[in-house]
Short mmCIF file of C-alpha atoms in Angstrom, two decimals:
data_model
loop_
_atom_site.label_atom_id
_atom_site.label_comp_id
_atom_site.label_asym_id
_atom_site.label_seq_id
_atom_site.Cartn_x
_atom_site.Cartn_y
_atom_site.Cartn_z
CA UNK A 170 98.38 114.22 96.72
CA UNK A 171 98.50 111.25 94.48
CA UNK A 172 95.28 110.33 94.47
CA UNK A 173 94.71 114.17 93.53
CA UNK A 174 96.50 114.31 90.51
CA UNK A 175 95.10 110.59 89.81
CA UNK A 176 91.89 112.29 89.29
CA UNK A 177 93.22 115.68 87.46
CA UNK A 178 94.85 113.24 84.78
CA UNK A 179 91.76 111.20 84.56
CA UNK A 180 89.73 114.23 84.00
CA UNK A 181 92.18 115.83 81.64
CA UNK A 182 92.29 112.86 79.87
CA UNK A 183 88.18 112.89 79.53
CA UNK A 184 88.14 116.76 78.72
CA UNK A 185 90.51 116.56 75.88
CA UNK A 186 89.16 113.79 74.30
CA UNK A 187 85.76 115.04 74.25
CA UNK A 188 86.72 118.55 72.80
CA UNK A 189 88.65 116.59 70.17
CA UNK A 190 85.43 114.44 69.53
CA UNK A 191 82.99 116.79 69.29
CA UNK A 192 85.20 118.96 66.62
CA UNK A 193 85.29 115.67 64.68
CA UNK A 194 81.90 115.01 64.57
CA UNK A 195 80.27 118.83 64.89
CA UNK A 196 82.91 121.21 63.99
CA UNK A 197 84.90 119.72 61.20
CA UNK A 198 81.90 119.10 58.69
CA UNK A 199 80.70 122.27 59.08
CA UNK A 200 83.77 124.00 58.09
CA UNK A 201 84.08 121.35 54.90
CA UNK A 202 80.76 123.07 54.31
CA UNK A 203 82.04 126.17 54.38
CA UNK A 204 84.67 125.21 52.37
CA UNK A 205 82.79 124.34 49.23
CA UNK A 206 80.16 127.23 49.59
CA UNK A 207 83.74 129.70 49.91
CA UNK A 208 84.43 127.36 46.49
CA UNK A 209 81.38 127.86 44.59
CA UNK A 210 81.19 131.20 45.23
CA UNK A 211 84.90 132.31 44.49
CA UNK A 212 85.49 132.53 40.39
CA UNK A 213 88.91 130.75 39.82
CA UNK A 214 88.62 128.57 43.15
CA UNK A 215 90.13 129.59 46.14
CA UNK A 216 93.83 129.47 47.11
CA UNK A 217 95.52 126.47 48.72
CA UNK A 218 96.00 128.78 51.82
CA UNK A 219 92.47 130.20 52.11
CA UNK A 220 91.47 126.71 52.25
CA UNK A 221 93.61 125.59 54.90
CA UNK A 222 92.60 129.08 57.02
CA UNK A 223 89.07 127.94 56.46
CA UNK A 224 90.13 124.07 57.88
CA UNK A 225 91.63 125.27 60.34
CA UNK A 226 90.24 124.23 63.22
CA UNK A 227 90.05 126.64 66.95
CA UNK A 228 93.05 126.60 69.04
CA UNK A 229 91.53 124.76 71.48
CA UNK A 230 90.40 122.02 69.45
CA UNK A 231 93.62 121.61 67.78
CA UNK A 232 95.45 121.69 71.60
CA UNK A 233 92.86 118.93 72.54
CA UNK A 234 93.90 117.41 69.70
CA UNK A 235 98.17 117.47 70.00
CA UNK A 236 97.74 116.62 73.81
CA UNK A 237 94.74 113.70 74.52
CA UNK A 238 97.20 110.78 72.77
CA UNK A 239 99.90 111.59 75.01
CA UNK A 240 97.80 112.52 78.19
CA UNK A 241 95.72 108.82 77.57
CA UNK A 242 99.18 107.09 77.33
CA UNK A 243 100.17 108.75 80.59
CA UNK A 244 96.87 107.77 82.20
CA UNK A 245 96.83 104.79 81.31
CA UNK A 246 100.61 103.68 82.40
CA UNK A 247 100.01 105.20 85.24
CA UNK A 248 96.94 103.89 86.68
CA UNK A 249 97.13 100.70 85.60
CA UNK A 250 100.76 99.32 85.04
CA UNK A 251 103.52 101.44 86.77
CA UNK A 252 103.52 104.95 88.80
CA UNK A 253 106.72 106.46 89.50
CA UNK A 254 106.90 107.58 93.41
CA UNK A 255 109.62 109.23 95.47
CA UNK A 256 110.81 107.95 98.59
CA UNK A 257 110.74 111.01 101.07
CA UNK A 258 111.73 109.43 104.57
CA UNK A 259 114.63 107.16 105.96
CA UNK A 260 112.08 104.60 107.28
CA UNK A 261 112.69 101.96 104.55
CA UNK A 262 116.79 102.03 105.22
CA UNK A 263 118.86 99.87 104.32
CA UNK A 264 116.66 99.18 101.53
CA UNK A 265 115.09 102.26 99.97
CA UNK A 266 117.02 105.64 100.89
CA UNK A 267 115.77 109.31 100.88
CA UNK A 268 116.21 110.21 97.09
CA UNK A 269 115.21 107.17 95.87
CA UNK A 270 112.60 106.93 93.31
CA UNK A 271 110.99 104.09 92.48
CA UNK A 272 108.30 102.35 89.98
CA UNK A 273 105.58 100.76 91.60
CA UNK A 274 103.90 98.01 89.68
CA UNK A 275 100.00 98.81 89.82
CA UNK A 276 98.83 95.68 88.91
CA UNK A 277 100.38 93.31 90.98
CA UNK A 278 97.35 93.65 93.35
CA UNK A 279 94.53 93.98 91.74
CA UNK A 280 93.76 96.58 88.34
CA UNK A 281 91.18 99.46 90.12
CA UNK A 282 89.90 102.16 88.86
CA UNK A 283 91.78 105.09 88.81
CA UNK A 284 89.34 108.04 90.40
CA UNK A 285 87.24 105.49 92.89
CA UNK A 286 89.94 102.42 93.00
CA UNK A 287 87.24 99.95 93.03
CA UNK A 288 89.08 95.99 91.80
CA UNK A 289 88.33 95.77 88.36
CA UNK A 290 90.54 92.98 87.46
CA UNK A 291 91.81 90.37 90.23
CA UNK A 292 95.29 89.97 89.93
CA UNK A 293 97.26 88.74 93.07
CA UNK A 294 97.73 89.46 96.69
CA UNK A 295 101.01 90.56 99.17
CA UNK A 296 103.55 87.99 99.48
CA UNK A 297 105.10 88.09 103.08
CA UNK A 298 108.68 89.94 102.32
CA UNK A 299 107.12 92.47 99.62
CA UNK A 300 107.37 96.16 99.72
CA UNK A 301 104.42 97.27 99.35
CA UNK A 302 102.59 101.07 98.60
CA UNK A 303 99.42 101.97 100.65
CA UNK A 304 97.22 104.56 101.48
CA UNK A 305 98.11 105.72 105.26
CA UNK A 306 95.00 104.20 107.18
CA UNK A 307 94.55 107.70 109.39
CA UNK A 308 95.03 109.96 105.91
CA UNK A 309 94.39 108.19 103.31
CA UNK A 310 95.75 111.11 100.84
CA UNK A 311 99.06 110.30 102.10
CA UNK A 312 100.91 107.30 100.57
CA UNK A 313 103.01 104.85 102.49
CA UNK A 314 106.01 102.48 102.08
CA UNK A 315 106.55 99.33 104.31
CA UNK A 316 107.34 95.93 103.97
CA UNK A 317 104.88 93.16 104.72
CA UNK A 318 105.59 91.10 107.54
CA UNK A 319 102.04 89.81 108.16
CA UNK A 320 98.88 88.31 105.78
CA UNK A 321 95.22 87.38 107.41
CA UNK A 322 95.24 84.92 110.11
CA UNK A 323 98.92 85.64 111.13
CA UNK A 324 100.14 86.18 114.84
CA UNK A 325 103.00 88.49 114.99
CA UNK A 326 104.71 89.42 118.06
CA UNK A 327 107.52 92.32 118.06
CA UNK A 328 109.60 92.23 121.28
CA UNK A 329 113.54 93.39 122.31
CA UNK A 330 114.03 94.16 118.79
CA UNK A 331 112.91 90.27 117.93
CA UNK A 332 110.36 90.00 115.02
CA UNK A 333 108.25 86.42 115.80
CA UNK A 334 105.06 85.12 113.22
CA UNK A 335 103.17 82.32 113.35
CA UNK A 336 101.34 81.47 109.87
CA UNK A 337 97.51 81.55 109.52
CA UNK A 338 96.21 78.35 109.80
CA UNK A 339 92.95 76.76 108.66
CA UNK A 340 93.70 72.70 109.30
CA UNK A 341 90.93 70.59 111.28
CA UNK A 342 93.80 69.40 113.75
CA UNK A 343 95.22 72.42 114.71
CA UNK A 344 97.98 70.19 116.78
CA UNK A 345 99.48 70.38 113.09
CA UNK A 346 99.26 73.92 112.69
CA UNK A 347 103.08 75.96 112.61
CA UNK A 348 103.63 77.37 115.91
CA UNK A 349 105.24 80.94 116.96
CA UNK A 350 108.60 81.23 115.53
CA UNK A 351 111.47 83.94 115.23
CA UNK A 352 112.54 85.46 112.20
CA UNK A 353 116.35 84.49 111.60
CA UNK A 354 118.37 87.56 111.86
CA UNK A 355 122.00 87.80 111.29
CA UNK A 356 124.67 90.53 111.91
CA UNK A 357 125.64 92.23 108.51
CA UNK A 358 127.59 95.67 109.74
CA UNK A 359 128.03 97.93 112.57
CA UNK A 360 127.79 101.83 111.67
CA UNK A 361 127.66 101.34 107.98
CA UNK A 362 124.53 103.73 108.63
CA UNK A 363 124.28 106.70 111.47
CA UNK A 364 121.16 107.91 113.39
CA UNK A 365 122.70 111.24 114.39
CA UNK A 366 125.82 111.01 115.76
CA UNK A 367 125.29 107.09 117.00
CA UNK A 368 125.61 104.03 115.18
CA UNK A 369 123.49 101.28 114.00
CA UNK A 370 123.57 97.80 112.64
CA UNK A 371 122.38 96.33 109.83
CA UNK A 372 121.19 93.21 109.50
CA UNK A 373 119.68 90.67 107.43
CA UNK A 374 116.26 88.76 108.06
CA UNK A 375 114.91 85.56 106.64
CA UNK A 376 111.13 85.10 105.44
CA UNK A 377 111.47 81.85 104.39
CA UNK A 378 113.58 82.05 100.89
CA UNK A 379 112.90 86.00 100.66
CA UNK A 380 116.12 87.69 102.74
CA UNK A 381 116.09 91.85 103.04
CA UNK A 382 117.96 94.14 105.10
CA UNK A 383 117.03 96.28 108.43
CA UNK A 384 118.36 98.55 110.51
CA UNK A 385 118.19 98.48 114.56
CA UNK A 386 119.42 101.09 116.95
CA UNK A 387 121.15 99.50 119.38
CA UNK A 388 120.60 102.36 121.94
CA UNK A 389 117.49 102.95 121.50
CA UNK A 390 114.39 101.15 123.33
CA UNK A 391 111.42 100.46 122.05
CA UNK A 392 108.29 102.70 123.29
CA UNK A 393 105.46 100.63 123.79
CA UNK A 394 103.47 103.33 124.74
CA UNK A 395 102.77 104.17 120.66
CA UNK A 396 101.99 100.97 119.96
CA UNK A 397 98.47 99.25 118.78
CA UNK A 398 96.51 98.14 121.49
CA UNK A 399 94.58 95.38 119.94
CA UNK A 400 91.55 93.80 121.91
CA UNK A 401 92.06 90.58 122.95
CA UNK A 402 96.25 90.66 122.47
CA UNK A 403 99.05 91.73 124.66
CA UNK A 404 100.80 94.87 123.80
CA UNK A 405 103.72 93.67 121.25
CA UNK A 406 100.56 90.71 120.17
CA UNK A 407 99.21 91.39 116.75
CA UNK A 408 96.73 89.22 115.25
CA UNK A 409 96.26 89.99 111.06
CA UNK A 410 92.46 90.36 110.75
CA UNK A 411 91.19 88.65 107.41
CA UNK A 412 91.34 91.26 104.34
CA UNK A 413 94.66 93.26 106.34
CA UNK A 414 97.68 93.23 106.51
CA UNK A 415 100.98 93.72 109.08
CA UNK A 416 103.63 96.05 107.64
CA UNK A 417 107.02 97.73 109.16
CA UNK A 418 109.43 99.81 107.64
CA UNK A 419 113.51 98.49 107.46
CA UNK A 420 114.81 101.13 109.97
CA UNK A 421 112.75 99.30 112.78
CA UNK A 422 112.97 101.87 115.37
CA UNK A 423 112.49 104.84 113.44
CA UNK A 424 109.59 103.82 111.38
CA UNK A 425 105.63 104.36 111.85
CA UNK A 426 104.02 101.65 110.95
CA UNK A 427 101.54 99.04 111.77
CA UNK A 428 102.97 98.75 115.31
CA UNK A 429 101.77 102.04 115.96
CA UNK A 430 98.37 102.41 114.03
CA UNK A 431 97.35 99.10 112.69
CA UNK A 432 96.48 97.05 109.85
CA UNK A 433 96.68 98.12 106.42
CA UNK A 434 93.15 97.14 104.88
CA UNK A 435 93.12 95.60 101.21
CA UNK A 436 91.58 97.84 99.78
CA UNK A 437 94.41 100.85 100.51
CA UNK A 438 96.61 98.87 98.73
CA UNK A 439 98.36 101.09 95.77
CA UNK A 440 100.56 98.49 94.36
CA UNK A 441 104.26 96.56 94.87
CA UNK A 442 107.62 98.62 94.62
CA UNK A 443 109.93 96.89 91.99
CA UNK A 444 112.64 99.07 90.71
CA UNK A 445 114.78 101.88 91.73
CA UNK A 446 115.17 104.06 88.33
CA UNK A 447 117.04 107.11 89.98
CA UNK A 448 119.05 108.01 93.01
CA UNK A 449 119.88 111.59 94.10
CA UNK A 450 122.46 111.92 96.86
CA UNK A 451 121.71 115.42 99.29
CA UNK A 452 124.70 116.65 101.10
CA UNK A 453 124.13 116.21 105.53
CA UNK A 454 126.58 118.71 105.38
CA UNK A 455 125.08 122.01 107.42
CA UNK A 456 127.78 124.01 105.83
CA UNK A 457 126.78 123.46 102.56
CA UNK A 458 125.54 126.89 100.64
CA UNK A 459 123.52 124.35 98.13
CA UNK A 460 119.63 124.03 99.64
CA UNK A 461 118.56 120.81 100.79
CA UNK A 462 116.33 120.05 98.39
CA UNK A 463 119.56 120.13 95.76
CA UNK A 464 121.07 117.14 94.99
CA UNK A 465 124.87 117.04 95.16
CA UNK A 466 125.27 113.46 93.05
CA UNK A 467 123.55 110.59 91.45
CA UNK A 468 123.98 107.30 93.57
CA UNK A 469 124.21 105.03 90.16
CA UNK A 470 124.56 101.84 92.18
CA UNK A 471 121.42 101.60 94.01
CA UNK A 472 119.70 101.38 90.35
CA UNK A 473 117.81 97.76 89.97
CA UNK A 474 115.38 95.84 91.24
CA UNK A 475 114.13 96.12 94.82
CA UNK A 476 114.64 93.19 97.35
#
């Protein structure tokens, strides 16, 4: 739906501004013709207000006129520096929680066009640790949230609940290459957050200097059934093809992600998430005569930057 209204702005945009063009350059000096003929031909000159009716340009014009300043500003912004996005699921918990909304910065990989996204302007690439926006791989009108735990060349392996990566590596003597190590986790709280009626822990994992927060469910086992089946690799093996990437949500066993369907090519990349801006609380409560989609309160300290 993004990309959807991507395109409607981009067209709006274009539609205006070439109504308000043409009236500048067709419209306009024939009605300052018509304005000194309506002169020449009146006695005494015409009135102030005559002239202005004869000005006056079509309603349409004038709209196109009022709206394409503001609707370029908007297009602009938004495909090309920051695009506002809602967070609609709980599989970024701890970190991003359903009625969230975020900015994502556009431009952090790559500028692209807004209608085709083709790179127009190189820019940078995903950092292991950042949260990143993408198109879904298997519906690529659907956005998607994740953190990336993978870049090319990496070897991740996902097992009990245990994230391992070994770095890409391109030296000669590969006896000097990194070799398969386990992301440092440590305990943070026990039923802080609840999936259902059981608890789960949160804890806090270590890329290097970048530390986040996930959630595990302690009772709950990991189905290796859904997962990628990658030729060549065991079945919790992932190795990052070149140009992809490896992402997973926070809330690590209720998340769809690139355990289950794959790499996320570089080219569905949408941009990085850097701010919370707004926080709606929705009441679990079943009792509650509100609707769900009502918010019951504004969770003011989750506003900042996103880790």
């Amino acid at each position: 739906m993004a990309g959807y209204f991507a395109i409607f702005l981009v067209v709006l945009t274009l539609v205006s501004g070439l109504i308000w063009l043409i009236d500048i350059l067709v419209f306009a000096p024939k009605r300052k013709v018509k304005v000194a003929t309506a002169q020449a031909a009146a006695a005494g000159g015409l009135p102030l207000s005559a002239i202005e009716e004869l000005e006056k340009p079509s309603y349409l014009a004038e709209t196109a006129k009022e709206i394409f300043p503001l609707i370029l500003a908007i297009t602009i912004i938004r495909s090309f520096l920051y695009e506002p996005f809602q967070i609609p699921s709980g599989s970024m918990m701890p970190t991003l929680l359903v009625g969230d909304f975020i900015l994502v910065e556009k431009y952090s990989y790559d500028v692209k066009d807004p209608v085709w996204r083709k790179p127009l302007i190189t820019t940078g690439r995903p950092e292991r640790g950042d949260v990143i926006v993408f198109k879904y791989p298997e519906q690529p009108t659907i956005d998607f949230i994740k953190r990336t735990v993978g870049l090319p060349g990496d070897r991740i392996i996902y097992k009990n609940k245990q994230l391992f990566i070994q770095p890409a590596c391109t030296a000669a003597d590969k006896s000097t290459c990194p070799g398969l190590e386990a992301v440092p986790l440590t305990l943070q709280a026990e039923g802080e957050f609840m999936d259902g009626e059981l608890p789960t822990k949160r804890y806090s994992e270590q890329f290097g200097e970048h530390k986040h927060h996930i959630l595990q469910h302690p009772f709950k086992a990991e189905d290796l059934m859904q997962y990628y089946k990658q030729p060549g690799t065991a079945i919790e093996e992932f190795i990052v093809p070149e140009g992809h990437y490896f992402a997973m949500g926070d809330n690590r066993d209720n998340s769809r992600d690139s355990r289950a369907w794959g790499f996320v090519p570089e080219e569905n990349l949408v941009g990085k998430a850097v701010f919370i801006w707004m926080s709606f609380e929705f009441s679990e409560n079943p009792d509650n005569w509100l609707p769900a989609w009502v918010p019951v309160g504004v969770r003011f300290e989750r506003l900042g930057k996103i880790n």
